mmCIF file of C-alpha atoms and ligand atoms in Angstrom:
data_model
loop_
_atom_site.group_PDB
_atom_site.id
_atom_site.type_symbol
_atom_site.label_atom_id
_atom_site.label_comp_id
_atom_site.label_asym_id
_atom_site.label_seq_id
_atom_site.Cartn_x
_atom_site.Cartn_y
_atom_site.Cartn_z
ATOM 1 C CA MET A 1 29.410 120.807 -189.423
ATOM 2 C CA THR A 2 26.647 121.407 -186.887
ATOM 3 C CA TRP A 3 25.994 119.333 -183.768
ATOM 4 C CA GLN A 4 22.893 117.912 -185.422
ATOM 5 C CA GLN A 5 24.858 116.820 -188.498
ATOM 6 C CA LYS A 6 27.580 115.247 -186.409
ATOM 7 C CA ILE A 7 25.049 113.140 -184.524
ATOM 8 C CA ASP A 8 22.960 112.246 -187.573
ATOM 9 C CA ASP A 9 26.065 111.182 -189.521
ATOM 10 C CA ALA A 10 27.229 108.878 -186.761
ATOM 11 C CA LEU A 11 23.800 107.257 -186.519
ATOM 12 C CA THR A 12 23.505 106.907 -190.285
ATOM 13 C CA ALA A 13 26.902 105.206 -190.473
ATOM 14 C CA ARG A 14 25.895 102.709 -187.788
ATOM 15 C CA ARG A 15 22.532 102.046 -189.415
ATOM 16 C CA SER A 16 23.940 101.448 -192.868
ATOM 17 C CA ALA A 17 26.474 98.957 -191.466
ATOM 18 C CA ASP A 18 23.678 96.971 -189.746
ATOM 19 C CA ALA A 19 25.448 97.930 -186.538
ATOM 20 C CA LEU A 20 22.807 100.035 -184.818
ATOM 21 C CA ARG A 21 22.354 98.925 -181.214
ATOM 22 C CA ARG A 22 18.890 98.718 -179.725
ATOM 23 C CA ARG A 23 17.557 97.972 -176.294
ATOM 24 C CA HIS A 24 14.437 95.992 -175.491
ATOM 25 C CA ALA A 25 12.464 96.744 -172.358
ATOM 26 C CA VAL A 26 11.943 93.351 -170.770
ATOM 27 C CA VAL A 27 9.743 92.380 -167.871
ATOM 28 C CA GLN A 28 12.242 89.768 -166.805
ATOM 29 C CA GLY A 29 15.623 89.256 -168.417
ATOM 30 C CA ALA A 30 17.670 86.981 -166.177
ATOM 31 C CA GLY A 31 17.293 83.260 -165.691
ATOM 32 C CA ARG A 32 15.584 80.597 -167.815
ATOM 33 C CA TRP A 33 12.972 82.873 -169.318
ATOM 34 C CA LEU A 34 12.982 86.313 -170.805
ATOM 35 C CA SER A 35 9.619 88.020 -170.936
ATOM 36 C CA ALA A 36 9.045 91.023 -173.132
ATOM 37 C CA GLY A 37 5.739 92.489 -174.248
ATOM 38 C CA ASP A 38 3.222 89.728 -173.780
ATOM 39 C CA ARG A 39 5.567 86.937 -174.852
ATOM 40 C CA GLN A 40 7.865 84.636 -173.024
ATOM 41 C CA TYR A 41 11.106 83.405 -174.600
ATOM 42 C CA LEU A 42 13.705 80.872 -173.611
ATOM 43 C CA ASN A 43 16.557 83.105 -172.539
ATOM 44 C CA PHE A 44 19.920 82.443 -174.192
ATOM 45 C CA SER A 45 21.387 85.864 -173.626
ATOM 46 C CA SER A 46 21.735 86.521 -169.922
ATOM 47 C CA ASN A 47 24.928 86.205 -167.890
ATOM 48 C CA ASP A 48 23.046 84.762 -164.926
ATOM 49 C CA TYR A 49 24.979 81.509 -165.378
ATOM 50 C CA LEU A 50 24.056 79.918 -162.063
ATOM 51 C CA GLY A 51 20.457 81.100 -162.029
ATOM 52 C CA LEU A 52 21.050 83.018 -158.794
ATOM 53 C CA SER A 53 19.205 86.206 -159.807
ATOM 54 C CA HIS A 54 15.957 84.695 -158.524
ATOM 55 C CA HIS A 55 17.331 82.651 -155.651
ATOM 56 C CA PRO A 56 14.944 82.908 -152.646
ATOM 57 C CA GLN A 57 17.704 83.137 -150.013
ATOM 58 C CA ILE A 58 19.475 85.911 -151.912
ATOM 59 C CA ILE A 59 16.249 87.863 -152.450
ATOM 60 C CA CYS A 60 15.465 87.484 -148.756
ATOM 61 C CA ALA A 61 18.947 88.712 -147.752
ATOM 62 C CA TRP A 62 18.456 91.817 -149.902
ATOM 63 C CA GLN A 63 14.993 92.467 -148.409
ATOM 64 C CA GLN A 64 16.186 92.049 -144.842
ATOM 65 C CA GLY A 65 19.247 94.168 -145.595
ATOM 66 C CA ALA A 66 17.003 96.959 -146.877
ATOM 67 C CA GLU A 67 14.926 96.812 -143.720
ATOM 68 C CA ARG A 68 18.003 96.956 -141.521
ATOM 69 C CA PHE A 69 20.208 99.416 -143.450
ATOM 70 C CA GLY A 70 17.757 101.288 -145.696
ATOM 71 C CA VAL A 71 17.852 101.186 -149.485
ATOM 72 C CA GLY A 72 20.921 103.349 -150.017
ATOM 73 C CA SER A 73 24.373 103.616 -148.477
ATOM 74 C CA GLY A 74 24.138 107.367 -147.949
ATOM 75 C CA GLY A 75 27.517 108.288 -149.354
ATOM 76 C CA SER A 76 30.964 107.380 -150.535
ATOM 77 C CA GLY A 77 32.745 104.738 -148.531
ATOM 78 C CA HIS A 78 35.224 107.430 -147.559
ATOM 79 C CA VAL A 79 32.512 109.408 -145.815
ATOM 80 C CA SER A 80 29.695 107.388 -144.270
ATOM 81 C CA GLY A 81 28.885 104.802 -146.938
ATOM 82 C CA TYR A 82 31.142 101.959 -145.775
ATOM 83 C CA SER A 83 28.990 99.715 -143.587
ATOM 84 C CA VAL A 84 29.583 96.586 -141.560
ATOM 85 C CA ALA A 85 27.874 94.728 -144.430
ATOM 86 C CA HIS A 86 30.503 95.978 -146.925
ATOM 87 C CA GLN A 87 33.259 95.133 -144.488
ATOM 88 C CA ALA A 88 31.962 91.608 -143.898
ATOM 89 C CA LEU A 89 31.638 90.969 -147.656
ATOM 90 C CA GLU A 90 35.174 92.252 -148.306
ATOM 91 C CA GLU A 91 36.575 89.982 -145.625
ATOM 92 C CA GLU A 92 34.670 86.964 -146.890
ATOM 93 C CA LEU A 93 35.823 87.551 -150.467
ATOM 94 C CA ALA A 94 39.466 87.999 -149.466
ATOM 95 C CA GLN A 95 39.435 84.839 -147.390
ATOM 96 C CA TRP A 96 37.623 82.822 -150.085
ATOM 97 C CA LEU A 97 40.078 83.802 -152.795
ATOM 98 C CA GLY A 98 43.257 83.764 -150.702
ATOM 99 C CA TYR A 99 44.090 87.485 -150.798
ATOM 100 C CA SER A 100 44.891 89.907 -147.999
ATOM 101 C CA ARG A 101 42.276 92.390 -149.122
ATOM 102 C CA ALA A 102 39.197 92.931 -151.270
ATOM 103 C CA LEU A 103 37.786 96.345 -152.177
ATOM 104 C CA LEU A 104 34.204 96.657 -153.427
ATOM 105 C CA PHE A 105 33.191 98.702 -156.464
ATOM 106 C CA ILE A 106 29.742 99.433 -157.846
ATOM 107 C CA SER A 107 30.558 97.717 -161.149
ATOM 108 C CA GLY A 108 33.255 95.845 -162.992
ATOM 109 C CA PHE A 109 33.485 98.746 -165.399
ATOM 110 C CA ALA A 110 34.256 101.126 -162.534
ATOM 111 C CA ALA A 111 36.742 98.704 -160.935
ATOM 112 C CA ASN A 112 38.726 98.361 -164.164
ATOM 113 C CA GLN A 113 38.719 102.094 -164.817
ATOM 114 C CA ALA A 114 39.751 102.800 -161.235
ATOM 115 C CA VAL A 115 42.622 100.377 -160.956
ATOM 116 C CA ILE A 116 44.193 101.324 -164.271
ATOM 117 C CA ALA A 117 43.750 105.056 -163.696
ATOM 118 C CA ALA A 118 45.188 104.847 -160.191
ATOM 119 C CA LEU A 119 48.189 102.663 -160.989
ATOM 120 C CA MET A 120 49.364 103.607 -164.465
ATOM 121 C CA ALA A 121 51.357 106.764 -165.214
ATOM 122 C CA LYS A 122 53.028 108.302 -168.222
ATOM 123 C CA ASP A 123 56.158 106.172 -168.468
ATOM 124 C CA ASP A 124 54.342 102.922 -167.741
ATOM 125 C CA ARG A 125 53.120 100.349 -170.237
ATOM 126 C CA ILE A 126 49.946 98.282 -170.375
ATOM 127 C CA VAL A 127 50.143 95.105 -172.431
ATOM 128 C CA ALA A 128 46.633 93.755 -172.893
ATOM 129 C CA ASP A 129 45.145 90.774 -174.674
ATOM 130 C CA ARG A 130 43.654 92.089 -177.899
ATOM 131 C CA LEU A 131 40.210 90.732 -176.986
ATOM 132 C CA SER A 132 40.066 92.246 -173.507
ATOM 133 C CA HIS A 133 36.762 93.749 -172.402
ATOM 134 C CA ALA A 134 35.911 97.318 -173.424
ATOM 135 C CA SER A 135 36.179 98.494 -169.809
ATOM 136 C CA LEU A 136 39.841 97.431 -169.740
ATOM 137 C CA LEU A 137 40.840 98.652 -173.189
ATOM 138 C CA GLU A 138 39.027 101.926 -172.705
ATOM 139 C CA ALA A 139 40.717 102.504 -169.342
ATOM 140 C CA ALA A 140 44.042 101.697 -170.969
ATOM 141 C CA SER A 141 43.544 104.048 -173.878
ATOM 142 C CA LEU A 142 42.449 106.871 -171.574
ATOM 143 C CA SER A 143 45.534 106.302 -169.446
ATOM 144 C CA PRO A 144 48.731 108.283 -170.083
ATOM 145 C CA ALA A 145 50.582 104.949 -170.081
ATOM 146 C CA GLN A 146 51.502 103.332 -173.382
ATOM 147 C CA LEU A 147 49.051 100.641 -174.568
ATOM 148 C CA ARG A 148 50.188 97.596 -176.549
ATOM 149 C CA ARG A 149 47.918 94.689 -177.406
ATOM 150 C CA PHE A 150 49.077 91.107 -177.710
ATOM 151 C CA THR A 151 47.535 88.485 -179.977
ATOM 152 C CA HIS A 152 44.707 86.704 -178.202
ATOM 153 C CA ASN A 153 45.989 84.124 -175.712
ATOM 154 C CA ASN A 154 49.510 84.277 -177.131
ATOM 155 C CA PRO A 155 52.225 84.421 -174.420
ATOM 156 C CA GLU A 156 55.024 84.545 -177.024
ATOM 157 C CA HIS A 157 53.658 87.707 -178.545
ATOM 158 C CA LEU A 158 53.152 89.073 -175.041
ATOM 159 C CA SER A 159 56.793 88.382 -174.282
ATOM 160 C CA ARG A 160 57.936 90.230 -177.412
ATOM 161 C CA LEU A 161 55.956 93.304 -176.391
ATOM 162 C CA LEU A 162 57.219 93.221 -172.805
ATOM 163 C CA VAL A 163 60.858 93.013 -173.844
ATOM 164 C CA ALA A 164 60.869 96.507 -175.396
ATOM 165 C CA PRO A 165 62.739 98.908 -173.100
ATOM 166 C CA THR A 166 60.686 101.055 -170.768
ATOM 167 C CA SER A 167 61.577 103.314 -167.883
ATOM 168 C CA GLY A 168 58.330 102.635 -166.023
ATOM 169 C CA GLN A 169 56.283 99.719 -164.724
ATOM 170 C CA GLN A 170 54.509 97.184 -166.913
ATOM 171 C CA LEU A 171 51.027 95.758 -166.374
ATOM 172 C CA VAL A 172 49.779 92.692 -168.238
ATOM 173 C CA VAL A 173 46.006 92.586 -168.639
ATOM 174 C CA THR A 174 43.826 89.645 -169.574
ATOM 175 C CA GLU A 175 40.569 87.897 -168.740
ATOM 176 C CA GLY A 176 39.956 84.525 -167.109
ATOM 177 C CA VAL A 177 37.107 83.581 -169.454
ATOM 178 C CA PHE A 178 36.647 85.851 -172.464
ATOM 179 C CA SER A 179 33.276 87.532 -172.578
ATOM 180 C CA MET A 180 32.546 87.293 -176.303
ATOM 181 C CA ASP A 181 34.412 84.063 -177.088
ATOM 182 C CA GLY A 182 33.983 81.960 -173.971
ATOM 183 C CA ASP A 183 37.515 80.566 -174.110
ATOM 184 C CA SER A 184 39.995 80.688 -171.216
ATOM 185 C CA ALA A 185 43.366 82.425 -170.977
ATOM 186 C CA PRO A 186 46.517 80.294 -170.494
ATOM 187 C CA LEU A 187 47.131 82.004 -167.170
ATOM 188 C CA VAL A 188 50.135 79.918 -166.095
ATOM 189 C CA GLU A 189 52.137 80.870 -169.203
ATOM 190 C CA ILE A 190 50.921 84.446 -169.085
ATOM 191 C CA GLN A 191 51.930 84.865 -165.466
ATOM 192 C CA ARG A 192 55.321 83.237 -166.091
ATOM 193 C CA THR A 193 55.923 85.622 -168.983
ATOM 194 C CA ALA A 194 54.864 88.621 -166.905
ATOM 195 C CA GLN A 195 57.161 87.584 -164.065
ATOM 196 C CA GLN A 196 60.123 87.168 -166.418
ATOM 197 C CA HIS A 197 59.744 90.853 -167.266
ATOM 198 C CA ARG A 198 58.896 91.956 -163.705
ATOM 199 C CA ALA A 199 55.464 93.009 -164.906
ATOM 200 C CA TRP A 200 52.359 92.740 -162.734
ATOM 201 C CA LEU A 201 49.349 90.780 -163.910
ATOM 202 C CA LEU A 202 45.708 91.906 -163.796
ATOM 203 C CA VAL A 203 43.126 89.196 -164.473
ATOM 204 C CA ASP A 204 39.494 90.182 -164.970
ATOM 205 C CA ASP A 205 37.532 87.037 -164.157
ATOM 206 C CA ALA A 206 34.030 88.440 -164.684
ATOM 207 C CA HIS A 207 32.849 85.251 -166.417
ATOM 208 C CA GLY A 208 34.807 82.725 -164.376
ATOM 209 C CA ILE A 209 34.089 83.744 -160.801
ATOM 210 C CA GLY A 210 31.446 81.611 -159.133
ATOM 211 C CA VAL A 211 31.200 79.388 -162.193
ATOM 212 C CA THR A 212 34.522 77.557 -162.497
ATOM 213 C CA GLY A 213 37.057 76.077 -160.122
ATOM 214 C CA ASP A 214 36.729 74.485 -156.720
ATOM 215 C CA GLU A 215 33.980 76.274 -154.717
ATOM 216 C CA GLY A 216 33.512 78.525 -157.750
ATOM 217 C CA ARG A 217 36.741 80.372 -157.003
ATOM 218 C CA GLY A 218 37.220 81.039 -160.686
ATOM 219 C CA SER A 219 39.806 80.750 -163.429
ATOM 220 C CA CYS A 220 42.857 81.777 -161.395
ATOM 221 C CA TRP A 221 42.180 79.291 -158.635
ATOM 222 C CA GLN A 222 41.491 76.619 -161.240
ATOM 223 C CA GLN A 223 44.833 77.252 -162.934
ATOM 224 C CA GLN A 224 46.653 77.840 -159.627
ATOM 225 C CA VAL A 225 47.726 81.347 -160.548
ATOM 226 C CA LYS A 226 47.604 84.293 -158.156
ATOM 227 C CA PRO A 227 47.764 87.573 -160.085
ATOM 228 C CA GLU A 228 48.762 90.749 -158.228
ATOM 229 C CA LEU A 229 45.363 92.182 -159.200
ATOM 230 C CA LEU A 230 42.236 90.076 -159.564
ATOM 231 C CA VAL A 231 38.986 91.725 -160.625
ATOM 232 C CA VAL A 232 35.768 89.801 -159.989
ATOM 233 C CA THR A 233 32.296 90.994 -160.877
ATOM 234 C CA PHE A 234 28.923 90.100 -159.412
ATOM 235 C CA GLY A 235 26.562 90.748 -162.318
ATOM 236 C CA LYS A 236 27.231 87.370 -163.909
ATOM 237 C CA GLY A 237 27.670 84.155 -161.913
ATOM 238 C CA PHE A 238 26.619 85.892 -158.681
ATOM 239 C CA GLY A 239 23.343 86.993 -160.279
ATOM 240 C CA VAL A 240 23.462 90.449 -158.640
ATOM 241 C CA SER A 241 25.811 93.325 -159.629
ATOM 242 C CA GLY A 242 28.924 95.059 -158.343
ATOM 243 C CA ALA A 243 32.589 94.068 -158.361
ATOM 244 C CA ALA A 244 35.691 93.705 -156.224
ATOM 245 C CA ILE A 245 39.435 94.013 -156.638
ATOM 246 C CA LEU A 246 41.488 91.432 -154.766
ATOM 247 C CA CYS A 247 45.005 92.533 -153.895
ATOM 248 C CA SER A 248 47.677 92.931 -151.216
ATOM 249 C CA ASP A 249 47.361 95.180 -148.171
ATOM 250 C CA SER A 250 49.568 97.875 -149.623
ATOM 251 C CA VAL A 251 47.755 97.947 -152.976
ATOM 252 C CA ALA A 252 44.429 98.195 -151.147
ATOM 253 C CA GLU A 253 45.732 101.119 -149.078
ATOM 254 C CA TYR A 254 47.070 102.746 -152.256
ATOM 255 C CA LEU A 255 43.710 102.356 -154.046
ATOM 256 C CA LEU A 256 41.886 103.820 -151.053
ATOM 257 C CA GLN A 257 44.055 106.917 -151.452
ATOM 258 C CA PHE A 258 44.111 107.222 -155.236
ATOM 259 C CA ALA A 259 41.147 105.366 -156.834
ATOM 260 C CA ARG A 260 38.783 108.181 -157.706
ATOM 261 C CA HIS A 261 35.943 105.808 -158.620
ATOM 262 C CA LEU A 262 35.905 104.785 -154.960
ATOM 263 C CA ILE A 263 36.449 108.140 -153.347
ATOM 264 C CA TYR A 264 33.991 110.220 -155.364
ATOM 265 C CA SER A 265 31.163 107.740 -155.815
ATOM 266 C CA THR A 266 28.356 106.456 -153.596
ATOM 267 C CA SER A 267 29.111 102.949 -152.411
ATOM 268 C CA MET A 268 26.750 100.090 -153.260
ATOM 269 C CA PRO A 269 23.714 99.781 -150.986
ATOM 270 C CA PRO A 270 24.557 97.764 -147.855
ATOM 271 C CA ALA A 271 21.517 95.594 -148.631
ATOM 272 C CA GLN A 272 23.190 94.653 -151.910
ATOM 273 C CA ALA A 273 26.314 93.677 -149.996
ATOM 274 C CA GLN A 274 24.101 91.454 -147.833
ATOM 275 C CA ALA A 275 22.604 89.878 -150.965
ATOM 276 C CA LEU A 276 26.134 89.291 -152.283
ATOM 277 C CA ARG A 277 27.126 87.597 -149.037
ATOM 278 C CA ALA A 278 24.126 85.292 -149.429
ATOM 279 C CA ALA A 279 25.096 84.625 -153.070
ATOM 280 C CA LEU A 280 28.648 83.822 -151.992
ATOM 281 C CA ALA A 281 27.342 81.384 -149.376
ATOM 282 C CA VAL A 282 25.267 79.586 -152.032
ATOM 283 C CA ILE A 283 28.204 79.512 -154.464
ATOM 284 C CA ARG A 284 30.489 77.947 -151.845
ATOM 285 C CA SER A 285 27.944 75.384 -150.683
ATOM 286 C CA ASP A 286 27.091 71.942 -151.985
ATOM 287 C CA GLU A 287 24.158 73.537 -153.782
ATOM 288 C CA GLY A 288 26.633 75.765 -155.628
ATOM 289 C CA ARG A 289 28.628 72.721 -156.700
ATOM 290 C CA GLN A 290 25.465 71.026 -157.972
ATOM 291 C CA ARG A 291 24.531 74.149 -159.906
ATOM 292 C CA ARG A 292 27.969 74.225 -161.557
ATOM 293 C CA GLU A 293 27.721 70.541 -162.420
ATOM 294 C CA LYS A 294 24.310 70.954 -163.994
ATOM 295 C CA LEU A 295 25.563 73.917 -166.030
ATOM 296 C CA ALA A 296 28.575 71.903 -167.219
ATOM 297 C CA SER A 297 26.331 69.059 -168.385
ATOM 298 C CA LEU A 298 24.044 71.477 -170.275
ATOM 299 C CA ILE A 299 27.081 73.019 -171.989
ATOM 300 C CA GLU A 300 28.309 69.629 -173.158
ATOM 301 C CA HIS A 301 24.784 68.660 -174.246
ATOM 302 C CA PHE A 302 24.636 71.789 -176.396
ATOM 303 C CA ARG A 303 28.067 71.271 -177.925
ATOM 304 C CA ALA A 304 27.378 67.615 -178.705
ATOM 305 C CA GLY A 305 24.117 68.580 -180.434
ATOM 306 C CA VAL A 306 25.323 71.321 -182.774
ATOM 307 C CA ASP A 307 25.494 70.311 -186.415
ATOM 308 C CA THR A 308 29.051 71.386 -187.107
ATOM 309 C CA THR A 309 28.555 71.284 -190.868
ATOM 310 C CA ALA A 310 26.167 74.230 -190.428
ATOM 311 C CA PHE A 311 27.802 76.114 -187.537
ATOM 312 C CA ALA A 312 31.378 76.454 -186.331
ATOM 313 C CA LEU A 313 31.612 75.778 -182.605
ATOM 314 C CA ALA A 314 34.012 78.012 -180.716
ATOM 315 C CA PRO A 315 36.777 76.497 -178.563
ATOM 316 C CA SER A 316 34.738 77.247 -175.451
ATOM 317 C CA HIS A 317 33.651 74.971 -172.637
ATOM 318 C CA SER A 318 32.142 77.849 -170.678
ATOM 319 C CA ALA A 319 28.523 78.982 -170.565
ATOM 320 C CA ILE A 320 29.351 81.405 -173.405
ATOM 321 C CA GLN A 321 28.867 79.573 -176.707
ATOM 322 C CA PRO A 322 29.275 81.977 -179.628
ATOM 323 C CA LEU A 323 28.358 80.898 -183.141
ATOM 324 C CA ILE A 324 30.500 83.076 -185.367
ATOM 325 C CA VAL A 325 28.781 83.850 -188.654
ATOM 326 C CA GLY A 326 30.927 86.766 -189.843
ATOM 327 C CA ASP A 327 28.431 89.055 -191.469
ATOM 328 C CA ASN A 328 26.411 91.587 -189.422
ATOM 329 C CA ALA A 329 23.194 91.169 -191.378
ATOM 330 C CA ARG A 330 23.420 87.368 -191.113
ATOM 331 C CA ALA A 331 23.931 87.541 -187.340
ATOM 332 C CA LEU A 332 20.932 89.857 -186.984
ATOM 333 C CA GLN A 333 18.796 87.663 -189.184
ATOM 334 C CA LEU A 334 19.694 84.561 -187.186
ATOM 335 C CA ALA A 335 18.827 86.291 -183.909
ATOM 336 C CA GLU A 336 15.549 87.438 -185.458
ATOM 337 C CA THR A 337 14.660 83.929 -186.638
ATOM 338 C CA LEU A 338 15.424 82.490 -183.198
ATOM 339 C CA ARG A 339 13.301 85.147 -181.566
ATOM 340 C CA SER A 340 10.342 84.458 -183.825
ATOM 341 C CA GLN A 341 10.589 80.834 -182.661
ATOM 342 C CA GLY A 342 10.671 81.720 -178.968
ATOM 343 C CA CYS A 343 14.434 81.711 -178.269
ATOM 344 C CA TRP A 344 16.105 84.964 -177.227
ATOM 345 C CA ALA A 345 19.760 85.370 -178.245
ATOM 346 C CA SER A 346 21.891 88.395 -179.041
ATOM 347 C CA ALA A 347 23.622 89.253 -182.280
ATOM 348 C CA ILE A 348 26.981 90.753 -181.300
ATOM 349 C CA ARG A 349 28.606 92.905 -183.945
ATOM 350 C CA PRO A 350 31.682 95.116 -184.350
ATOM 351 C CA PRO A 351 32.940 97.216 -182.648
ATOM 352 C CA THR A 352 32.120 94.950 -179.696
ATOM 353 C CA VAL A 353 33.936 92.145 -181.564
ATOM 354 C CA PRO A 354 36.580 92.369 -184.339
ATOM 355 C CA ALA A 355 35.369 93.234 -187.847
ATOM 356 C CA GLY A 356 34.098 90.233 -189.797
ATOM 357 C CA THR A 357 33.358 88.162 -186.677
ATOM 358 C CA ALA A 358 29.735 89.075 -186.011
ATOM 359 C CA ARG A 359 28.187 86.301 -183.994
ATOM 360 C CA LEU A 360 25.230 84.898 -182.217
ATOM 361 C CA ARG A 361 26.329 84.958 -178.587
ATOM 362 C CA LEU A 362 24.459 82.167 -176.866
ATOM 363 C CA THR A 363 24.702 81.853 -173.118
ATOM 364 C CA LEU A 364 23.503 78.894 -171.118
ATOM 365 C CA THR A 365 22.411 78.925 -167.524
ATOM 366 C CA GLN A 366 21.920 76.332 -164.852
ATOM 367 C CA ALA A 367 18.296 77.469 -164.838
ATOM 368 C CA HIS A 368 17.823 75.828 -168.266
ATOM 369 C CA GLU A 369 16.582 72.287 -168.646
ATOM 370 C CA LYS A 370 17.823 69.783 -171.207
ATOM 371 C CA GLN A 371 14.669 70.198 -173.266
ATOM 372 C CA ASP A 372 15.402 73.956 -173.525
ATOM 373 C CA ILE A 373 18.748 73.161 -175.141
ATOM 374 C CA ASP A 374 17.072 70.664 -177.465
ATOM 375 C CA ARG A 375 14.572 73.321 -178.480
ATOM 376 C CA LEU A 376 17.402 75.792 -179.151
ATOM 377 C CA LEU A 377 19.215 73.246 -181.322
ATOM 378 C CA GLU A 378 16.050 72.488 -183.247
ATOM 379 C CA VAL A 379 15.389 76.158 -183.970
ATOM 380 C CA LEU A 380 19.048 76.803 -184.873
ATOM 381 C CA HIS A 381 19.173 73.929 -187.330
ATOM 382 C CA GLY A 382 15.883 75.016 -188.823
ATOM 383 C CA ALA A 383 17.359 78.475 -189.453
ATOM 384 C CA VAL A 384 20.084 77.370 -191.927
HETATM 385 C C1 LIG B 401 30.751 92.401 -167.792
HETATM 386 C C2 LIG B 401 32.202 92.640 -167.739
HETATM 387 C C3 LIG B 401 32.745 93.741 -167.091
HETATM 388 C C4 LIG B 401 31.874 94.834 -166.546
HETATM 389 O O1 LIG B 401 31.342 94.457 -165.344
HETATM 390 P P1 LIG B 401 30.019 95.201 -164.849
HETATM 391 O O2 LIG B 401 29.935 94.822 -163.424
HETATM 392 O O3 LIG B 401 28.911 94.661 -165.691
HETATM 393 O O4 LIG B 401 30.257 96.654 -165.065
HETATM 394 C C5 LIG B 401 34.090 93.850 -166.979
HETATM 395 N N1 LIG B 401 34.906 92.923 -167.524
HETATM 396 C C6 LIG B 401 34.431 91.864 -168.187
HETATM 397 C C7 LIG B 401 35.371 90.878 -168.763
HETATM 398 C C8 LIG B 401 33.066 91.700 -168.327
HETATM 399 O O5 LIG B 401 32.588 90.674 -169.017
#
């Protein structure tokens, strides 16, 4: 087989399974509206749950940060790229979430890769929820450690996998709010199970941080669980991008020595760290609470309005409201119909989700108004 054949075959297989992924160049993609070409759509596919991507104070913090620090950090944090802005953000995050330390990463993907690569060795075992994000499962399968997957949100199955003898350390991996399903992990039971087997727990709370819990402290705070490793990301509720790992002093020192994604990569721009500090201030404030409350009422308005004889609602009370339709072509067709009626939503298909569970992944944001949800419901019900 030639290179050309190898590539053509892979593309043909994707295309014939209605699984070809495409990008759309948008003019604006976060917040209430998505504009693409010369059209504007109601946006039901961004992760900007609190509508912070266009927040004037956060934009201003980024602009002023750029004027003060320049647009780039100039290097890895281990050389000259760790600024007082990064340091201040790390301290604020650690204090907010009740950890000794926070370490910043340029993305959640990098943070997950880094922590698993740095901590897990050949005799170790990773036991991950089957529906964990690709960045976690990919890191785990690249790792020399053994990977076992437990049935989604099932602590009993987790326990059965942890009980198998091992000579190394065990790491349990799950998410706070699941990215494609919107449901929450039973973190209390999962942590108890992990502790019974002296395993550490890593919770990736990409979709919970900022959005749930008192002061937006996320799923772990809400369930009163403190995992050894907490990953939070800033591309969703924070409306920006980047990530942090919250951990103990000694784990932070260890990661500074051994996390290659930190050592050999340019740190985020200091101006971005300033924008994140401004986003954190909004999230913690009364305004943040009001934004979360408005989002919660929009979510319940949507769920109450769905005709459940036509669509199966998922057990999700988060901003992620998937409508699982099963078939790839049907999911694509539904997304297409919505789009032609001015509502932008994504069809999510395998391998992003398990085979036979293609879905319309609808996301709501605080930037929506009630009439936007009503319009979505009207278009959805017209599409069956
Ligand atoms: C989005 C997401 C990530 C990746 O974070 P980025 O900052 O976008 O790289 C990691 N984990 C989960 C659960 C996510 O949803």
